[in-house]
mmCIF file of C-alpha atoms and ligand atoms in Angstrom:
data_model
loop_
_atom_site.group_PDB
_atom_site.id
_atom_site.type_symbol
_atom_site.label_atom_id
_atom_site.label_comp_id
_atom_site.label_asym_id
_atom_site.label_seq_id
_atom_site.Cartn_x
_atom_site.Cartn_y
_atom_site.Cartn_z
ATOM 1 C CA MET A 22 51.956 139.641 -80.733
ATOM 2 C CA GLN A 23 52.938 140.485 -84.318
ATOM 3 C CA ILE A 24 55.569 143.129 -84.234
ATOM 4 C CA GLU A 25 53.975 144.989 -87.231
ATOM 5 C CA HIS A 26 50.974 145.614 -84.882
ATOM 6 C CA THR A 27 53.054 147.427 -82.296
ATOM 7 C CA ASN A 28 55.017 150.619 -82.160
ATOM 8 C CA TRP A 29 58.613 151.446 -81.224
ATOM 9 C CA PRO A 30 57.982 152.506 -77.531
ATOM 10 C CA GLU A 31 56.124 149.301 -76.954
ATOM 11 C CA VAL A 32 58.948 147.219 -78.466
ATOM 12 C CA GLU A 33 61.539 149.097 -76.467
ATOM 13 C CA LYS A 34 59.626 148.406 -73.280
ATOM 14 C CA ARG A 35 59.248 144.752 -74.070
ATOM 15 C CA LEU A 36 62.933 144.406 -74.753
ATOM 16 C CA ARG A 37 63.547 145.209 -71.049
ATOM 17 C CA SER A 38 61.961 141.800 -70.173
ATOM 18 C CA SER A 39 62.516 139.710 -73.357
ATOM 19 C CA THR A 40 65.007 139.922 -76.205
ATOM 20 C CA LEU A 41 63.378 136.982 -78.018
ATOM 21 C CA LEU A 42 61.808 137.259 -81.497
ATOM 22 C CA LEU A 43 59.857 134.429 -83.389
ATOM 23 C CA LEU A 44 60.393 134.423 -87.130
ATOM 24 C CA PRO A 45 58.150 132.421 -89.430
ATOM 25 C CA VAL A 46 59.623 131.402 -92.803
ATOM 26 C CA GLY A 47 58.301 129.243 -95.599
ATOM 27 C CA SER A 48 58.004 129.192 -99.342
ATOM 28 C CA VAL A 49 55.942 130.119 -102.412
ATOM 29 C CA GLU A 50 55.850 126.868 -104.274
ATOM 30 C CA GLN A 51 53.561 124.236 -105.777
ATOM 31 C CA HIS A 52 52.133 121.582 -103.356
ATOM 32 C CA GLY A 53 50.664 119.142 -105.856
ATOM 33 C CA PRO A 54 47.295 119.439 -107.515
ATOM 34 C CA ASN A 55 45.312 120.159 -104.479
ATOM 35 C CA GLY A 56 47.794 121.684 -102.003
ATOM 36 C CA LEU A 57 48.012 125.414 -101.671
ATOM 37 C CA ILE A 58 51.032 127.408 -103.180
ATOM 38 C CA GLY A 59 51.381 129.157 -99.785
ATOM 39 C CA THR A 60 51.327 125.882 -97.644
ATOM 40 C CA ASP A 61 54.801 126.289 -96.145
ATOM 41 C CA HIS A 62 54.619 129.913 -95.111
ATOM 42 C CA LEU A 63 50.913 129.813 -94.174
ATOM 43 C CA VAL A 64 51.573 126.967 -91.710
ATOM 44 C CA ALA A 65 54.782 128.392 -90.312
ATOM 45 C CA GLU A 66 53.066 131.704 -89.896
ATOM 46 C CA ALA A 67 50.106 130.345 -87.949
ATOM 47 C CA LEU A 68 52.442 128.244 -85.759
ATOM 48 C CA ALA A 69 54.714 131.203 -84.946
ATOM 49 C CA ARG A 70 51.842 133.527 -84.186
ATOM 50 C CA ARG A 71 50.016 131.102 -81.985
ATOM 51 C CA VAL A 72 53.150 130.324 -80.036
ATOM 52 C CA GLY A 73 53.842 134.032 -79.802
ATOM 53 C CA GLU A 74 50.359 134.440 -78.229
ATOM 54 C CA ASP A 75 50.834 131.519 -75.912
ATOM 55 C CA LEU A 76 54.131 132.890 -74.550
ATOM 56 C CA GLY A 77 53.576 136.624 -74.947
ATOM 57 C CA GLU A 78 56.515 137.030 -77.249
ATOM 58 C CA LEU A 79 56.817 139.150 -80.363
ATOM 59 C CA VAL A 80 56.611 137.609 -83.829
ATOM 60 C CA ALA A 81 58.279 139.113 -86.912
ATOM 61 C CA PRO A 82 56.518 139.491 -90.314
ATOM 62 C CA THR A 83 56.502 136.277 -92.278
ATOM 63 C CA LEU A 84 59.396 135.597 -94.665
ATOM 64 C CA ALA A 85 57.084 134.061 -97.278
ATOM 65 C CA TYR A 86 59.588 133.249 -100.019
ATOM 66 C CA GLY A 87 62.200 130.499 -99.635
ATOM 67 C CA MET A 88 64.650 128.358 -101.539
ATOM 68 C CA SER A 89 62.372 126.500 -103.988
ATOM 69 C CA HIS A 90 64.533 126.094 -107.106
ATOM 70 C CA HIS A 91 63.445 122.443 -107.640
ATOM 71 C CA HIS A 92 59.754 123.475 -107.825
ATOM 72 C CA LEU A 93 60.180 126.179 -110.493
ATOM 73 C CA GLY A 94 58.911 123.977 -113.212
ATOM 74 C CA PHE A 95 55.378 124.440 -111.823
ATOM 75 C CA PRO A 96 53.387 127.623 -112.339
ATOM 76 C CA GLY A 97 52.866 129.655 -109.243
ATOM 77 C CA THR A 98 56.301 128.884 -107.717
ATOM 78 C CA SER A 99 58.981 131.552 -107.158
ATOM 79 C CA SER A 100 62.251 131.196 -105.222
ATOM 80 C CA LEU A 101 65.178 132.901 -103.603
ATOM 81 C CA SER A 102 68.505 131.536 -104.466
ATOM 82 C CA PRO A 103 70.450 130.080 -101.496
ATOM 83 C CA ARG A 104 72.899 132.950 -101.536
ATOM 84 C CA THR A 105 70.146 135.584 -101.603
ATOM 85 C CA MET A 106 68.336 133.815 -98.801
ATOM 86 C CA ILE A 107 71.463 133.797 -96.644
ATOM 87 C CA LEU A 108 72.143 137.531 -97.201
ATOM 88 C CA LEU A 109 68.395 138.240 -96.660
ATOM 89 C CA VAL A 110 68.188 136.409 -93.390
ATOM 90 C CA CYS A 111 71.524 137.918 -92.094
ATOM 91 C CA ASP A 112 70.217 141.424 -92.867
ATOM 92 C CA ILE A 113 66.914 140.878 -91.183
ATOM 93 C CA LEU A 114 68.713 139.438 -88.036
ATOM 94 C CA SER A 115 71.300 142.182 -87.983
ATOM 95 C CA GLY A 116 68.533 144.926 -88.029
ATOM 96 C CA PHE A 117 66.667 143.413 -85.077
ATOM 97 C CA TYR A 118 70.042 142.857 -83.292
ATOM 98 C CA ARG A 119 70.974 146.398 -83.781
ATOM 99 C CA ASN A 120 67.995 147.664 -81.588
ATOM 100 C CA GLY A 121 68.149 145.026 -78.897
ATOM 101 C CA PHE A 122 66.940 141.639 -79.897
ATOM 102 C CA ARG A 123 69.278 138.762 -79.050
ATOM 103 C CA ARG A 124 67.488 135.485 -79.306
ATOM 104 C CA PHE A 125 65.948 134.470 -82.722
ATOM 105 C CA TYR A 126 63.680 131.425 -83.085
ATOM 106 C CA PHE A 127 62.756 130.546 -86.649
ATOM 107 C CA VAL A 128 59.605 128.443 -87.270
ATOM 108 C CA ASN A 129 60.327 126.953 -90.642
ATOM 109 C CA GLY A 130 57.706 125.403 -93.018
ATOM 110 C CA HIS A 131 59.913 124.322 -95.862
ATOM 111 C CA GLY A 132 62.754 121.775 -96.109
ATOM 112 C CA GLY A 133 64.584 123.504 -98.856
ATOM 113 C CA ASN A 134 65.268 126.482 -96.506
ATOM 114 C CA ASP A 135 67.077 124.370 -93.795
ATOM 115 C CA SER A 136 70.601 124.588 -95.223
ATOM 116 C CA SER A 137 70.367 128.240 -96.180
ATOM 117 C CA LEU A 138 69.071 129.253 -92.776
ATOM 118 C CA LYS A 139 71.720 127.341 -90.999
ATOM 119 C CA ALA A 140 74.335 128.912 -93.301
ATOM 120 C CA ALA A 141 72.880 132.293 -92.454
ATOM 121 C CA PHE A 142 73.067 131.626 -88.721
ATOM 122 C CA SER A 143 76.773 130.712 -89.026
ATOM 123 C CA GLU A 144 77.458 133.891 -90.871
ATOM 124 C CA PHE A 145 75.443 135.952 -88.464
ATOM 125 C CA LEU A 146 76.817 134.481 -85.213
ATOM 126 C CA LEU A 147 80.371 135.067 -86.270
ATOM 127 C CA ASP A 148 79.878 138.781 -85.999
ATOM 128 C CA HIS A 149 77.304 138.751 -83.129
ATOM 129 C CA PRO A 150 78.756 136.428 -80.433
ATOM 130 C CA ASP A 151 76.119 137.215 -77.813
ATOM 131 C CA ALA A 152 73.142 136.407 -80.101
ATOM 132 C CA ARG A 153 71.395 133.009 -80.151
ATOM 133 C CA THR A 154 69.611 131.363 -83.046
ATOM 134 C CA ALA A 155 67.371 128.316 -83.271
ATOM 135 C CA LEU A 156 65.177 126.651 -85.794
ATOM 136 C CA SER A 157 62.181 124.271 -85.745
ATOM 137 C CA ASN A 158 61.181 122.383 -88.863
ATOM 138 C CA TRP A 159 57.673 121.633 -87.686
ATOM 139 C CA TRP A 160 56.916 118.781 -89.956
ATOM 140 C CA LEU A 161 60.034 116.869 -88.762
ATOM 141 C CA LEU A 162 59.163 117.089 -85.020
ATOM 142 C CA PRO A 163 58.968 113.399 -83.807
ATOM 143 C CA GLU A 164 55.767 114.341 -81.987
ATOM 144 C CA VAL A 165 54.268 115.270 -85.339
ATOM 145 C CA THR A 166 55.624 112.365 -87.399
ATOM 146 C CA GLU A 167 54.347 109.777 -84.806
ATOM 147 C CA GLN A 168 50.791 111.201 -85.186
ATOM 148 C CA GLU A 169 51.098 111.342 -88.988
ATOM 149 C CA LYS A 170 52.094 107.586 -89.007
ATOM 150 C CA ILE A 171 48.856 106.943 -87.130
ATOM 151 C CA PHE A 172 46.793 109.067 -89.487
ATOM 152 C CA PHE A 173 48.345 108.266 -92.790
ATOM 153 C CA GLY A 174 50.607 105.069 -92.468
ATOM 154 C CA ASP A 175 53.162 105.095 -95.169
ATOM 155 C CA SER A 176 51.280 107.532 -97.373
ATOM 156 C CA ASN A 177 52.287 110.798 -95.742
ATOM 157 C CA GLY A 178 55.108 111.312 -98.350
ATOM 158 C CA TYR A 179 57.866 113.795 -98.636
ATOM 159 C CA HIS A 180 56.413 116.766 -100.433
ATOM 160 C CA ALA A 181 52.756 118.028 -100.469
ATOM 161 C CA THR A 182 52.476 115.616 -97.561
ATOM 162 C CA CYS A 183 49.140 114.510 -96.101
ATOM 163 C CA GLY A 184 50.113 116.209 -92.868
ATOM 164 C CA GLU A 185 50.848 119.641 -94.220
ATOM 165 C CA VAL A 186 47.862 119.583 -96.651
ATOM 166 C CA ALA A 187 45.617 118.616 -93.678
ATOM 167 C CA VAL A 188 46.979 121.495 -91.529
ATOM 168 C CA THR A 189 46.172 124.024 -94.302
ATOM 169 C CA TRP A 190 42.586 122.679 -94.484
ATOM 170 C CA HIS A 191 42.264 123.236 -90.719
ATOM 171 C CA LEU A 192 43.668 126.792 -91.084
ATOM 172 C CA TYR A 193 41.728 127.742 -94.238
ATOM 173 C CA PRO A 194 38.697 125.430 -94.615
ATOM 174 C CA HIS A 195 37.180 127.541 -97.338
ATOM 175 C CA LEU A 196 40.169 126.705 -99.595
ATOM 176 C CA GLU A 197 39.872 122.925 -99.373
ATOM 177 C CA ARG A 198 40.133 121.087 -102.707
ATOM 178 C CA PRO A 199 39.405 117.414 -103.029
ATOM 179 C CA ILE A 200 41.861 115.063 -104.733
ATOM 180 C CA ALA A 201 41.377 111.599 -106.130
ATOM 181 C CA PRO A 202 42.981 108.790 -103.996
ATOM 182 C CA GLY A 203 46.344 107.631 -105.058
ATOM 183 C CA ARG A 204 49.888 107.749 -103.892
ATOM 184 C CA ALA A 205 52.538 109.744 -105.869
ATOM 185 C CA PRO A 206 55.959 108.226 -106.707
ATOM 186 C CA ASP A 207 58.454 107.894 -103.905
ATOM 187 C CA PRO A 208 61.734 109.864 -104.042
ATOM 188 C CA HIS A 209 64.664 107.584 -104.829
ATOM 189 C CA HIS A 210 66.859 109.937 -106.884
ATOM 190 C CA GLU A 211 69.850 112.288 -106.292
ATOM 191 C CA TRP A 212 69.055 115.412 -104.423
ATOM 192 C CA PRO A 213 68.690 118.349 -105.030
ATOM 193 C CA LEU A 214 67.093 118.138 -108.475
ATOM 194 C CA GLY A 215 66.741 120.947 -111.102
ATOM 195 C CA PRO A 216 63.278 122.027 -111.892
ATOM 196 C CA GLU A 217 62.960 120.273 -115.226
ATOM 197 C CA ARG A 218 64.062 116.874 -113.832
ATOM 198 C CA PHE A 219 61.880 117.313 -110.779
ATOM 199 C CA ARG A 220 58.729 117.764 -112.849
ATOM 200 C CA THR A 221 59.694 114.799 -115.041
ATOM 201 C CA LEU A 222 60.092 112.484 -111.999
ATOM 202 C CA TYR A 223 57.179 113.919 -110.088
ATOM 203 C CA PRO A 224 54.626 115.013 -112.746
ATOM 204 C CA ASP A 225 51.946 116.295 -110.466
ATOM 205 C CA GLY A 226 54.324 117.847 -107.920
ATOM 206 C CA ARG A 227 53.771 115.429 -104.993
ATOM 207 C CA MET A 228 56.480 112.992 -103.666
ATOM 208 C CA GLY A 229 55.211 109.786 -102.088
ATOM 209 C CA SER A 230 52.052 111.361 -100.646
ATOM 210 C CA ASP A 231 48.333 110.573 -100.867
ATOM 211 C CA PRO A 232 46.602 113.790 -99.615
ATOM 212 C CA SER A 233 43.139 112.354 -100.297
ATOM 213 C CA LEU A 234 43.655 111.121 -96.703
ATOM 214 C CA SER A 235 43.981 114.775 -95.463
ATOM 215 C CA THR A 236 41.175 116.208 -93.472
ATOM 216 C CA ALA A 237 40.689 119.440 -91.490
ATOM 217 C CA GLU A 238 40.088 117.395 -88.387
ATOM 218 C CA LYS A 239 43.404 115.608 -88.662
ATOM 219 C CA GLY A 240 45.038 118.876 -89.503
ATOM 220 C CA GLU A 241 43.766 120.368 -86.247
ATOM 221 C CA VAL A 242 45.321 117.593 -84.180
ATOM 222 C CA LEU A 243 48.676 117.911 -86.029
ATOM 223 C CA PHE A 244 48.682 121.688 -85.663
ATOM 224 C CA GLY A 245 47.952 121.348 -81.912
ATOM 225 C CA ILE A 246 50.885 118.951 -81.388
ATOM 226 C CA ALA A 247 53.251 121.108 -83.375
ATOM 227 C CA ARG A 248 52.041 124.270 -81.472
ATOM 228 C CA ARG A 249 52.609 122.642 -78.048
ATOM 229 C CA THR A 250 55.988 121.126 -79.007
ATOM 230 C CA ILE A 251 57.416 124.344 -80.458
ATOM 231 C CA ARG A 252 56.028 126.314 -77.479
ATOM 232 C CA GLU A 253 58.031 124.119 -75.112
ATOM 233 C CA LYS A 254 61.143 124.409 -77.324
ATOM 234 C CA VAL A 255 60.984 128.190 -77.404
ATOM 235 C CA ARG A 256 60.382 128.324 -73.662
ATOM 236 C CA GLU A 257 63.641 126.298 -73.099
ATOM 237 C CA PHE A 258 65.468 128.452 -75.710
ATOM 238 C CA ALA A 259 64.395 131.666 -73.981
ATOM 239 C CA ALA A 260 65.396 130.388 -70.543
ATOM 240 C CA ALA A 261 68.694 128.841 -71.571
ATOM 241 C CA PRO A 262 71.930 130.773 -70.413
HETATM 242 ZN ZN1 ZN B 311 55.540 122.113 -97.975
#
């Protein structure tokens, strides 16, 4: 259940049986010429909400913005700096901790967030020793990447991937845009890149992907795998001492 659709007495009552909170986090950034700007937060949000329904746990409002400096050369992208993101996540966690939450499970849709989220966890846990934090990067789950290999071979890529584009077509079929077949350049440069250099090296925004292979049907399969896998991870996280 989404916490924004509840009220405080309901949350107070739920905290007697579970102090877990799911938190979706993504980005507002370009995903190539046919992928949605909101891909990363839309997928993380859908996964967190479905897992929340499956387990009867509360889900926080989506943190849509993430650390996307390298995509700022493309219109429609905006970004938190790493330091802002660390402070923002620490403040969000501290607020929920203050009124009783203790276990925080992030469902992340964007690779650029990973280091800032983990830095935020390190800061937060220093002052909140009885809290627990965890993170799933859904597109890196081995269960997901195995199926992507079957669907897309070596053309899944590293940004605006066939898999993430397929999942958005499953979630938002009316927003589907076709793209001409063809694989984008592979990443083989230093990382991270500044926005100007990123756009020079990856002129249409994709990295190594050919999302002409993406379909809503494949996206439905990948979403189901990610949902089941994250559900089990959250269940274990909630039950761990
Ligand atoms: Zn993405």
